């Protein structure tokens, strides 16, 4: 009989791997909370309409990547492919704009896209992201981009490229679209089949096509930066100036467009080159989406945000040598000692120590010690027959050549020193 397997492109995160996730999540919280972001947790499932209306009908996500199902034949629901639409929905549903002029939210969690699985590209993946509502200026864009760069430095992701562009507002984009179509239409036959279709639906996306025949053509396309309206140009220049003042490394990439339809003005993407990262090198992306809240039926409220892909960050980070942990393992020689071990372990845990016990009734002390040695713990406490009779515990450091004996009464008081010495 076949054993059940996980859904393709959806992965387990096992306990020996989860430490790296915890560290990233902890650092992310610490960083964004220091910038005034508060955490929001939204459902994994939303009405399908939320995504079609906000992400855009002519995007890869909505066209072919959503996990959509009918809820018992009633409403159409979708597993969230990203976090921005859900946050916007929650922002409106709880009329947050009536409570505060500026809102800073962050989130972490799984997202779902039915893409072709590859290294760094999964069908369930995890994002950490932030959204700011109520500030239309370029300064907040720069501050948030700089925050993402600082975070990446903090967690040891080196060798990144920060790409910045502007898509302008609706008026700029309409003018640019005409110019782009004028440039692309005569070359229609040379474009990939996908891009020929996009000529009708979403010509801007042709600029970031991966097909070599499209790339050669995109290279010579007019730049949207030459079409910016006065207001859009001012926003972009102030963004660039603020990033320069902050000393944030960045490059202007006039062909950057990204795969979601809701962006206007500032757009950015951070690419990695290090570690085991392959072709899926976009670590983070985001931008301004000033029209979304209104398009979802709310007031006109500007917004800016980004999301990082956690799996890709982990691939980009160099693997640090696993250090021994501040953890204790208690070994026991016989049944009486095993009972004692549960009592002792509970007392140590109440004092905030991390304690494991090896309670297997038939395992010898030797095999228990071998297992403890491999566990990454720092200290073992041994309850042998003789030690039990004398009211003492033997201790042994697993990361250093140190051992000794301590009385049961003194153990709690001395444990910290035994772990740290
Ligand atoms: P996105 O560029 O679609 O933007 O995704 C952000 C990041 O999520 C990517 O840079 C990548 O690291 C990661 N990612 C995306 N798809 C996958 C996948 N299939 N497997 C692994 N990682 C993936 C957004 O989602 C926007 N909501 C960002 C945003 C927030 N814009 C404004 N606010």
Short mmCIF file of C-alpha atoms in Angstrom, two decimals, residues 11-403:
data_model
loop_
_atom_site.label_atom_id
_atom_site.label_comp_id
_atom_site.label_asym_id
_atom_site.label_seq_id
_atom_site.Cartn_x
_atom_site.Cartn_y
_atom_site.Cartn_z
CA UNK A 11 6.76 21.04 2.36
CA UNK A 12 7.06 19.97 5.96
CA UNK A 13 9.37 21.98 8.17
CA UNK A 14 10.95 19.50 10.56
CA UNK A 15 12.05 20.29 14.11
CA UNK A 16 15.74 20.19 13.19
CA UNK A 17 15.11 22.89 10.55
CA UNK A 18 12.70 25.06 12.47
CA UNK A 19 15.39 26.81 14.53
CA UNK A 20 16.43 28.84 11.47
CA UNK A 21 12.78 29.80 10.87
CA UNK A 22 12.39 30.91 14.48
CA UNK A 23 15.47 33.06 14.23
CA UNK A 24 14.27 34.80 11.05
CA UNK A 25 10.78 35.32 12.45
CA UNK A 26 12.20 36.72 15.69
CA UNK A 27 14.51 39.13 13.87
CA UNK A 28 11.72 40.21 11.51
CA UNK A 29 9.38 41.00 14.40
CA UNK A 30 12.12 42.86 16.23
CA UNK A 31 13.03 44.94 13.20
CA UNK A 32 9.54 45.90 12.05
CA UNK A 33 8.20 46.50 15.55
CA UNK A 34 11.04 48.97 16.06
CA UNK A 35 9.57 50.89 13.07
CA UNK A 36 6.10 50.92 14.64
CA UNK A 37 4.48 48.03 12.75
CA UNK A 38 1.88 45.96 14.60
CA UNK A 39 1.03 42.36 13.71
CA UNK A 40 -2.19 41.40 11.92
CA UNK A 41 -3.33 37.80 11.40
CA UNK A 42 -5.89 37.27 8.68
CA UNK A 43 -7.59 34.02 7.52
CA UNK A 44 -5.81 31.75 5.02
CA UNK A 45 -9.01 31.62 2.97
CA UNK A 46 -10.83 34.61 1.49
CA UNK A 47 -13.68 35.17 -0.99
CA UNK A 48 -12.19 34.68 -4.50
CA UNK A 49 -13.50 38.05 -5.58
CA UNK A 50 -11.13 39.83 -3.20
CA UNK A 51 -8.13 38.62 -5.19
CA UNK A 52 -9.59 39.01 -8.67
CA UNK A 53 -10.52 42.61 -7.87
CA UNK A 54 -7.28 43.64 -6.19
CA UNK A 55 -4.50 41.59 -7.83
CA UNK A 56 -6.04 41.96 -11.30
CA UNK A 57 -7.67 39.57 -13.77
CA UNK A 58 -4.78 39.71 -16.24
CA UNK A 59 -2.06 38.53 -13.85
CA UNK A 60 -0.48 35.06 -13.72
CA UNK A 61 -1.71 34.65 -10.16
CA UNK A 62 -5.38 35.21 -10.96
CA UNK A 63 -5.29 33.60 -14.40
CA UNK A 64 -3.71 30.32 -13.43
CA UNK A 65 -2.22 30.04 -9.96
CA UNK A 66 -5.00 30.34 -7.41
CA UNK A 67 -6.34 27.42 -5.37
CA UNK A 68 -10.03 28.14 -5.74
CA UNK A 69 -12.93 25.97 -4.60
CA UNK A 70 -16.65 26.21 -4.02
CA UNK A 71 -17.59 26.21 -0.35
CA UNK A 72 -20.16 23.36 -0.36
CA UNK A 73 -21.45 24.61 -3.68
CA UNK A 74 -22.04 28.12 -2.38
CA UNK A 75 -19.46 30.88 -2.35
CA UNK A 76 -16.21 30.68 -4.32
CA UNK A 77 -13.26 30.75 -1.93
CA UNK A 78 -9.50 30.95 -2.54
CA UNK A 79 -6.41 30.09 -0.50
CA UNK A 80 -4.60 33.40 -0.21
CA UNK A 81 -1.86 33.80 -2.84
CA UNK A 82 -0.42 36.85 -0.99
CA UNK A 83 -1.12 39.03 2.02
CA UNK A 84 -1.74 42.53 0.66
CA UNK A 85 -5.33 41.99 -0.49
CA UNK A 86 -6.31 40.36 2.83
CA UNK A 87 -4.82 43.25 4.80
CA UNK A 88 -6.69 45.77 2.65
CA UNK A 89 -9.92 43.86 3.21
CA UNK A 90 -9.36 43.79 6.98
CA UNK A 91 -8.40 47.47 6.99
CA UNK A 92 -11.73 48.35 5.38
CA UNK A 93 -13.84 45.82 7.24
CA UNK A 94 -12.72 47.23 10.61
CA UNK A 95 -12.82 50.87 9.38
CA UNK A 96 -9.29 51.37 10.65
CA UNK A 97 -9.06 54.63 8.66
CA UNK A 98 -11.67 56.14 10.96
CA UNK A 99 -9.49 55.38 13.98
CA UNK A 100 -6.04 56.46 12.82
CA UNK A 101 -4.52 58.55 10.06
CA UNK A 102 -1.60 56.23 9.44
CA UNK A 103 -1.57 52.47 9.96
CA UNK A 104 1.47 50.19 9.95
CA UNK A 105 0.77 46.46 9.84
CA UNK A 106 2.96 43.39 9.43
CA UNK A 107 2.19 39.70 8.87
CA UNK A 108 3.91 36.37 8.52
CA UNK A 109 2.51 33.12 7.22
CA UNK A 110 1.86 30.67 4.42
CA UNK A 111 0.68 31.73 0.94
CA UNK A 112 -0.52 29.48 -1.89
CA UNK A 113 0.20 29.67 -5.62
CA UNK A 114 -0.11 26.81 -8.06
CA UNK A 115 3.20 27.48 -9.77
CA UNK A 116 5.55 24.89 -11.25
CA UNK A 117 7.60 23.76 -8.23
CA UNK A 118 11.36 24.36 -8.41
CA UNK A 119 14.10 25.23 -5.98
CA UNK A 120 12.93 28.42 -4.28
CA UNK A 121 9.48 28.18 -5.86
CA UNK A 122 6.77 26.30 -4.00
CA UNK A 123 3.01 25.97 -3.97
CA UNK A 124 2.85 26.68 -0.26
CA UNK A 125 5.49 29.22 0.70
CA UNK A 126 5.87 31.70 3.52
CA UNK A 127 5.99 35.46 3.42
CA UNK A 128 6.80 38.12 5.97
CA UNK A 129 5.43 41.46 4.87
CA UNK A 130 4.42 44.97 5.88
CA UNK A 131 1.76 47.40 4.72
CA UNK A 132 1.45 51.13 5.46
CA UNK A 133 -1.84 52.94 4.90
CA UNK A 134 -2.54 56.67 4.89
CA UNK A 135 0.79 58.16 3.77
CA UNK A 136 1.10 59.17 0.12
CA UNK A 137 4.63 60.58 0.28
CA UNK A 138 7.89 59.15 -1.06
CA UNK A 139 9.65 59.33 2.32
CA UNK A 140 7.79 56.38 3.78
CA UNK A 141 8.62 54.38 0.64
CA UNK A 142 12.31 55.06 1.22
CA UNK A 143 12.11 54.33 4.93
CA UNK A 144 10.47 50.95 4.34
CA UNK A 145 12.86 49.93 1.54
CA UNK A 146 15.76 50.84 3.81
CA UNK A 147 14.18 48.80 6.62
CA UNK A 148 14.08 45.69 4.41
CA UNK A 149 17.74 46.18 3.48
CA UNK A 150 18.71 46.58 7.16
CA UNK A 151 16.77 43.45 8.04
CA UNK A 152 18.56 41.42 5.36
CA UNK A 153 21.92 42.67 6.64
CA UNK A 154 20.93 41.79 10.17
CA UNK A 155 20.13 38.17 9.31
CA UNK A 156 23.31 37.82 7.28
CA UNK A 157 22.00 37.87 3.72
CA UNK A 158 24.87 39.32 1.74
CA UNK A 159 25.29 40.21 -1.89
CA UNK A 160 21.90 41.73 -2.70
CA UNK A 161 20.67 44.03 -5.47
CA UNK A 162 17.97 46.56 -4.65
CA UNK A 163 16.07 47.50 -7.82
CA UNK A 164 13.82 50.55 -7.83
CA UNK A 165 11.48 51.92 -10.49
CA UNK A 166 8.37 54.04 -10.83
CA UNK A 167 5.23 52.99 -12.66
CA UNK A 168 3.68 56.43 -12.30
CA UNK A 169 0.01 57.00 -11.69
CA UNK A 170 -2.89 55.95 -13.96
CA UNK A 171 -2.40 58.90 -16.31
CA UNK A 172 1.33 58.22 -16.79
CA UNK A 173 0.67 54.55 -17.31
CA UNK A 174 -1.99 55.17 -19.95
CA UNK A 175 0.44 57.36 -21.93
CA UNK A 176 3.24 54.85 -21.51
CA UNK A 177 1.05 51.96 -22.54
CA UNK A 178 0.30 53.68 -25.84
CA UNK A 179 3.99 54.33 -26.47
CA UNK A 180 4.91 50.77 -25.53
CA UNK A 181 2.26 49.32 -27.83
CA UNK A 182 3.50 51.55 -30.65
CA UNK A 183 6.95 50.08 -30.10
CA UNK A 184 5.87 46.44 -29.67
CA UNK A 185 3.11 46.09 -32.27
CA UNK A 186 5.42 46.06 -35.33
CA UNK A 187 7.49 43.33 -33.67
CA UNK A 188 4.52 41.23 -32.66
CA UNK A 189 5.57 38.14 -34.65
CA UNK A 190 8.95 38.02 -32.93
CA UNK A 191 7.44 37.90 -29.42
CA UNK A 192 6.77 34.67 -27.51
CA UNK A 193 3.22 33.29 -27.65
CA UNK A 194 2.65 34.39 -24.05
CA UNK A 195 3.77 37.93 -24.80
CA UNK A 196 1.66 38.14 -27.95
CA UNK A 197 -1.33 37.42 -25.74
CA UNK A 198 -0.14 39.97 -23.19
CA UNK A 199 -0.05 42.59 -25.92
CA UNK A 200 -3.81 42.70 -25.52
CA UNK A 201 -4.16 42.06 -21.81
CA UNK A 202 -1.11 43.40 -19.97
CA UNK A 203 1.65 44.75 -22.24
CA UNK A 204 3.79 46.01 -19.33
CA UNK A 205 4.41 42.44 -18.25
CA UNK A 206 6.24 41.77 -21.53
CA UNK A 207 9.08 43.85 -20.07
CA UNK A 208 9.88 41.24 -17.42
CA UNK A 209 9.31 38.17 -19.56
CA UNK A 210 11.94 35.48 -19.09
CA UNK A 211 11.76 34.34 -22.75
CA UNK A 212 15.01 35.26 -24.57
CA UNK A 213 13.17 36.44 -27.70
CA UNK A 214 11.15 38.88 -25.55
CA UNK A 215 14.15 40.08 -23.58
CA UNK A 216 15.96 41.30 -26.69
CA UNK A 217 12.90 43.34 -27.68
CA UNK A 218 12.26 44.62 -24.13
CA UNK A 219 15.84 45.90 -24.04
CA UNK A 220 15.04 48.53 -26.64
CA UNK A 221 11.60 49.50 -25.29
CA UNK A 222 10.93 53.08 -24.22
CA UNK A 223 11.41 53.70 -20.49
CA UNK A 224 8.43 54.55 -18.33
CA UNK A 225 10.66 56.97 -16.45
CA UNK A 226 10.60 59.22 -19.54
CA UNK A 227 6.81 59.38 -19.35
CA UNK A 228 6.33 60.32 -15.69
CA UNK A 229 3.94 63.21 -15.03
CA UNK A 230 5.32 66.11 -13.03
CA UNK A 231 3.86 64.80 -9.78
CA UNK A 232 5.09 61.26 -10.42
CA UNK A 233 8.56 62.58 -11.27
CA UNK A 234 8.65 64.61 -8.05
CA UNK A 235 7.70 61.51 -6.03
CA UNK A 236 10.40 59.45 -7.71
CA UNK A 237 13.12 62.10 -7.31
CA UNK A 238 12.33 62.50 -3.60
CA UNK A 239 12.39 58.72 -3.14
CA UNK A 240 15.79 58.49 -4.81
CA UNK A 241 17.09 61.46 -2.79
CA UNK A 242 15.92 59.96 0.51
CA UNK A 243 17.46 56.57 -0.28
CA UNK A 244 20.71 58.37 -1.06
CA UNK A 245 20.55 60.24 2.26
CA UNK A 246 19.97 56.97 4.07
CA UNK A 247 22.91 55.40 2.25
CA UNK A 248 20.70 52.53 1.08
CA UNK A 249 22.34 50.74 -1.83
CA UNK A 250 20.01 50.71 -4.87
CA UNK A 251 19.90 50.72 -8.65
CA UNK A 252 17.23 52.23 -10.87
CA UNK A 253 15.86 49.45 -13.07
CA UNK A 254 13.55 51.02 -15.62
CA UNK A 255 12.29 47.64 -16.83
CA UNK A 256 11.13 46.46 -13.40
CA UNK A 257 7.36 45.88 -13.54
CA UNK A 258 6.48 42.91 -11.21
CA UNK A 259 3.59 40.52 -11.57
CA UNK A 260 0.79 42.21 -9.68
CA UNK A 261 -1.50 44.81 -11.24
CA UNK A 262 -2.14 47.00 -8.24
CA UNK A 263 1.09 48.99 -8.19
CA UNK A 264 1.45 52.68 -8.96
CA UNK A 265 4.48 54.93 -8.61
CA UNK A 266 7.22 53.32 -6.47
CA UNK A 267 8.10 49.73 -7.23
CA UNK A 268 11.02 47.74 -5.82
CA UNK A 269 12.50 44.30 -5.76
CA UNK A 270 15.43 42.86 -3.86
CA UNK A 271 17.38 40.11 -5.54
CA UNK A 272 19.89 37.80 -3.91
CA UNK A 273 22.92 36.18 -5.43
CA UNK A 274 24.47 34.26 -2.59
CA UNK A 275 23.97 30.91 -0.91
CA UNK A 276 22.04 28.21 -2.66
CA UNK A 277 19.67 30.61 -4.37
CA UNK A 278 19.20 29.65 -8.02
CA UNK A 279 17.01 31.16 -10.70
CA UNK A 280 14.34 32.17 -8.17
CA UNK A 281 16.39 35.08 -6.96
CA UNK A 282 13.69 37.58 -5.93
CA UNK A 283 13.94 37.72 -2.15
CA UNK A 284 11.47 40.54 -1.62
CA UNK A 285 9.22 42.79 -3.61
CA UNK A 286 6.77 45.55 -3.09
CA UNK A 287 5.63 49.01 -3.91
CA UNK A 288 2.94 51.60 -3.74
CA UNK A 289 -0.69 50.72 -4.46
CA UNK A 290 -2.63 53.94 -3.99
CA UNK A 291 -5.81 52.85 -5.75
CA UNK A 292 -6.56 49.50 -4.11
CA UNK A 293 -8.49 50.65 -1.05
CA UNK A 294 -10.81 52.77 -3.17
CA UNK A 295 -11.23 50.02 -5.76
CA UNK A 296 -12.37 47.71 -2.97
CA UNK A 297 -15.13 50.18 -2.14
CA UNK A 298 -13.37 52.25 0.53
CA UNK A 299 -12.25 55.87 0.69
CA UNK A 300 -9.22 57.04 -1.27
CA UNK A 301 -6.31 55.96 0.94
CA UNK A 302 -2.74 55.57 -0.31
CA UNK A 303 -0.75 52.47 0.61
CA UNK A 304 2.75 51.04 0.38
CA UNK A 305 4.09 47.60 1.27
CA UNK A 306 6.33 44.66 0.53
CA UNK A 307 6.74 40.96 1.24
CA UNK A 308 9.81 38.77 1.72
CA UNK A 309 9.88 35.08 0.78
CA UNK A 310 11.13 33.19 3.83
CA UNK A 311 12.18 29.99 1.99
CA UNK A 312 14.27 32.06 -0.41
CA UNK A 313 15.86 33.98 2.45
CA UNK A 314 16.87 30.69 4.04
CA UNK A 315 18.43 29.58 0.75
CA UNK A 316 20.32 32.86 0.47
CA UNK A 317 21.66 32.74 4.04
CA UNK A 318 24.92 30.98 4.60
CA UNK A 319 24.49 27.93 6.78
CA UNK A 320 25.89 28.63 10.21
CA UNK A 321 27.53 25.79 12.12
CA UNK A 322 24.97 24.48 14.59
CA UNK A 323 26.01 25.62 18.05
CA UNK A 324 25.16 23.54 21.09
CA UNK A 325 21.99 24.75 22.71
CA UNK A 326 21.38 25.85 26.23
CA UNK A 327 19.70 22.52 26.89
CA UNK A 328 20.01 19.79 29.53
CA UNK A 329 19.41 16.05 29.09
CA UNK A 330 18.75 13.85 32.12
CA UNK A 331 19.83 10.21 31.88
CA UNK A 332 18.66 7.50 34.26
CA UNK A 333 20.09 4.06 35.09
CA UNK A 334 17.00 2.20 36.33
CA UNK A 335 13.28 2.53 36.93
CA UNK A 336 13.64 4.31 40.28
CA UNK A 337 16.05 6.77 38.64
CA UNK A 338 13.60 7.28 35.75
CA UNK A 339 10.88 8.29 38.19
CA UNK A 340 13.37 10.61 39.90
CA UNK A 341 14.33 12.03 36.49
CA UNK A 342 10.74 13.11 35.78
CA UNK A 343 10.57 14.85 39.18
CA UNK A 344 13.94 16.55 38.77
CA UNK A 345 13.19 17.60 35.17
CA UNK A 346 9.92 19.22 36.18
CA UNK A 347 11.63 21.25 38.92
CA UNK A 348 14.31 22.47 36.49
CA UNK A 349 11.74 23.36 33.84
CA UNK A 350 9.77 25.38 36.39
CA UNK A 351 12.98 27.36 36.86
CA UNK A 352 12.95 28.07 33.08
CA UNK A 353 15.58 25.57 31.96
CA UNK A 354 15.13 23.54 28.79
CA UNK A 355 15.27 19.92 29.87
CA UNK A 356 14.88 16.63 28.05
CA UNK A 357 14.67 13.24 29.70
CA UNK A 358 15.59 9.85 28.30
CA UNK A 359 12.97 7.63 29.87
CA UNK A 360 13.18 4.56 27.63
CA UNK A 361 12.94 1.65 30.13
CA UNK A 362 15.41 -0.62 28.35
CA UNK A 363 18.07 1.82 27.09
CA UNK A 364 21.49 1.49 28.73
CA UNK A 365 23.25 4.57 30.11
CA UNK A 366 25.79 4.16 27.35
CA UNK A 367 23.20 4.34 24.56
CA UNK A 368 21.41 7.22 26.32
CA UNK A 369 24.70 9.11 26.43
CA UNK A 370 25.35 8.47 22.74
CA UNK A 371 21.93 9.86 21.90
CA UNK A 372 22.41 12.94 24.12
CA UNK A 373 25.77 13.59 22.48
CA UNK A 374 24.13 13.83 19.08
CA UNK A 375 21.23 16.00 20.25
CA UNK A 376 23.10 19.30 20.35
CA UNK A 377 22.42 19.69 24.10
CA UNK A 378 25.11 21.23 26.26
CA UNK A 379 24.87 19.35 29.54
CA UNK A 380 23.89 15.87 30.70
CA UNK A 381 22.85 15.00 34.23
CA UNK A 382 23.22 11.33 35.13
CA UNK A 383 21.12 9.60 37.77
CA UNK A 384 22.94 6.29 38.44
CA UNK A 385 22.19 3.75 41.14
CA UNK A 386 25.03 4.90 43.37
CA UNK A 387 24.27 8.62 42.82
CA UNK A 388 20.65 8.01 43.77
CA UNK A 389 21.72 6.39 47.06
CA UNK A 390 24.04 9.29 47.90
CA UNK A 391 21.62 12.09 46.89
CA UNK A 392 23.94 13.45 44.18
CA UNK A 393 23.89 13.88 40.41
CA UNK A 394 26.77 13.44 38.01
CA UNK A 395 27.11 16.15 35.36
CA UNK A 396 29.01 16.21 32.11
CA UNK A 397 29.40 18.97 29.54
CA UNK A 398 28.99 17.74 25.98
CA UNK A 399 30.80 20.66 24.37
CA UNK A 400 33.82 20.69 26.68
CA UNK A 401 35.95 18.25 28.62
CA UNK A 402 34.35 18.96 31.98
CA UNK A 403 32.48 16.79 34.44
#
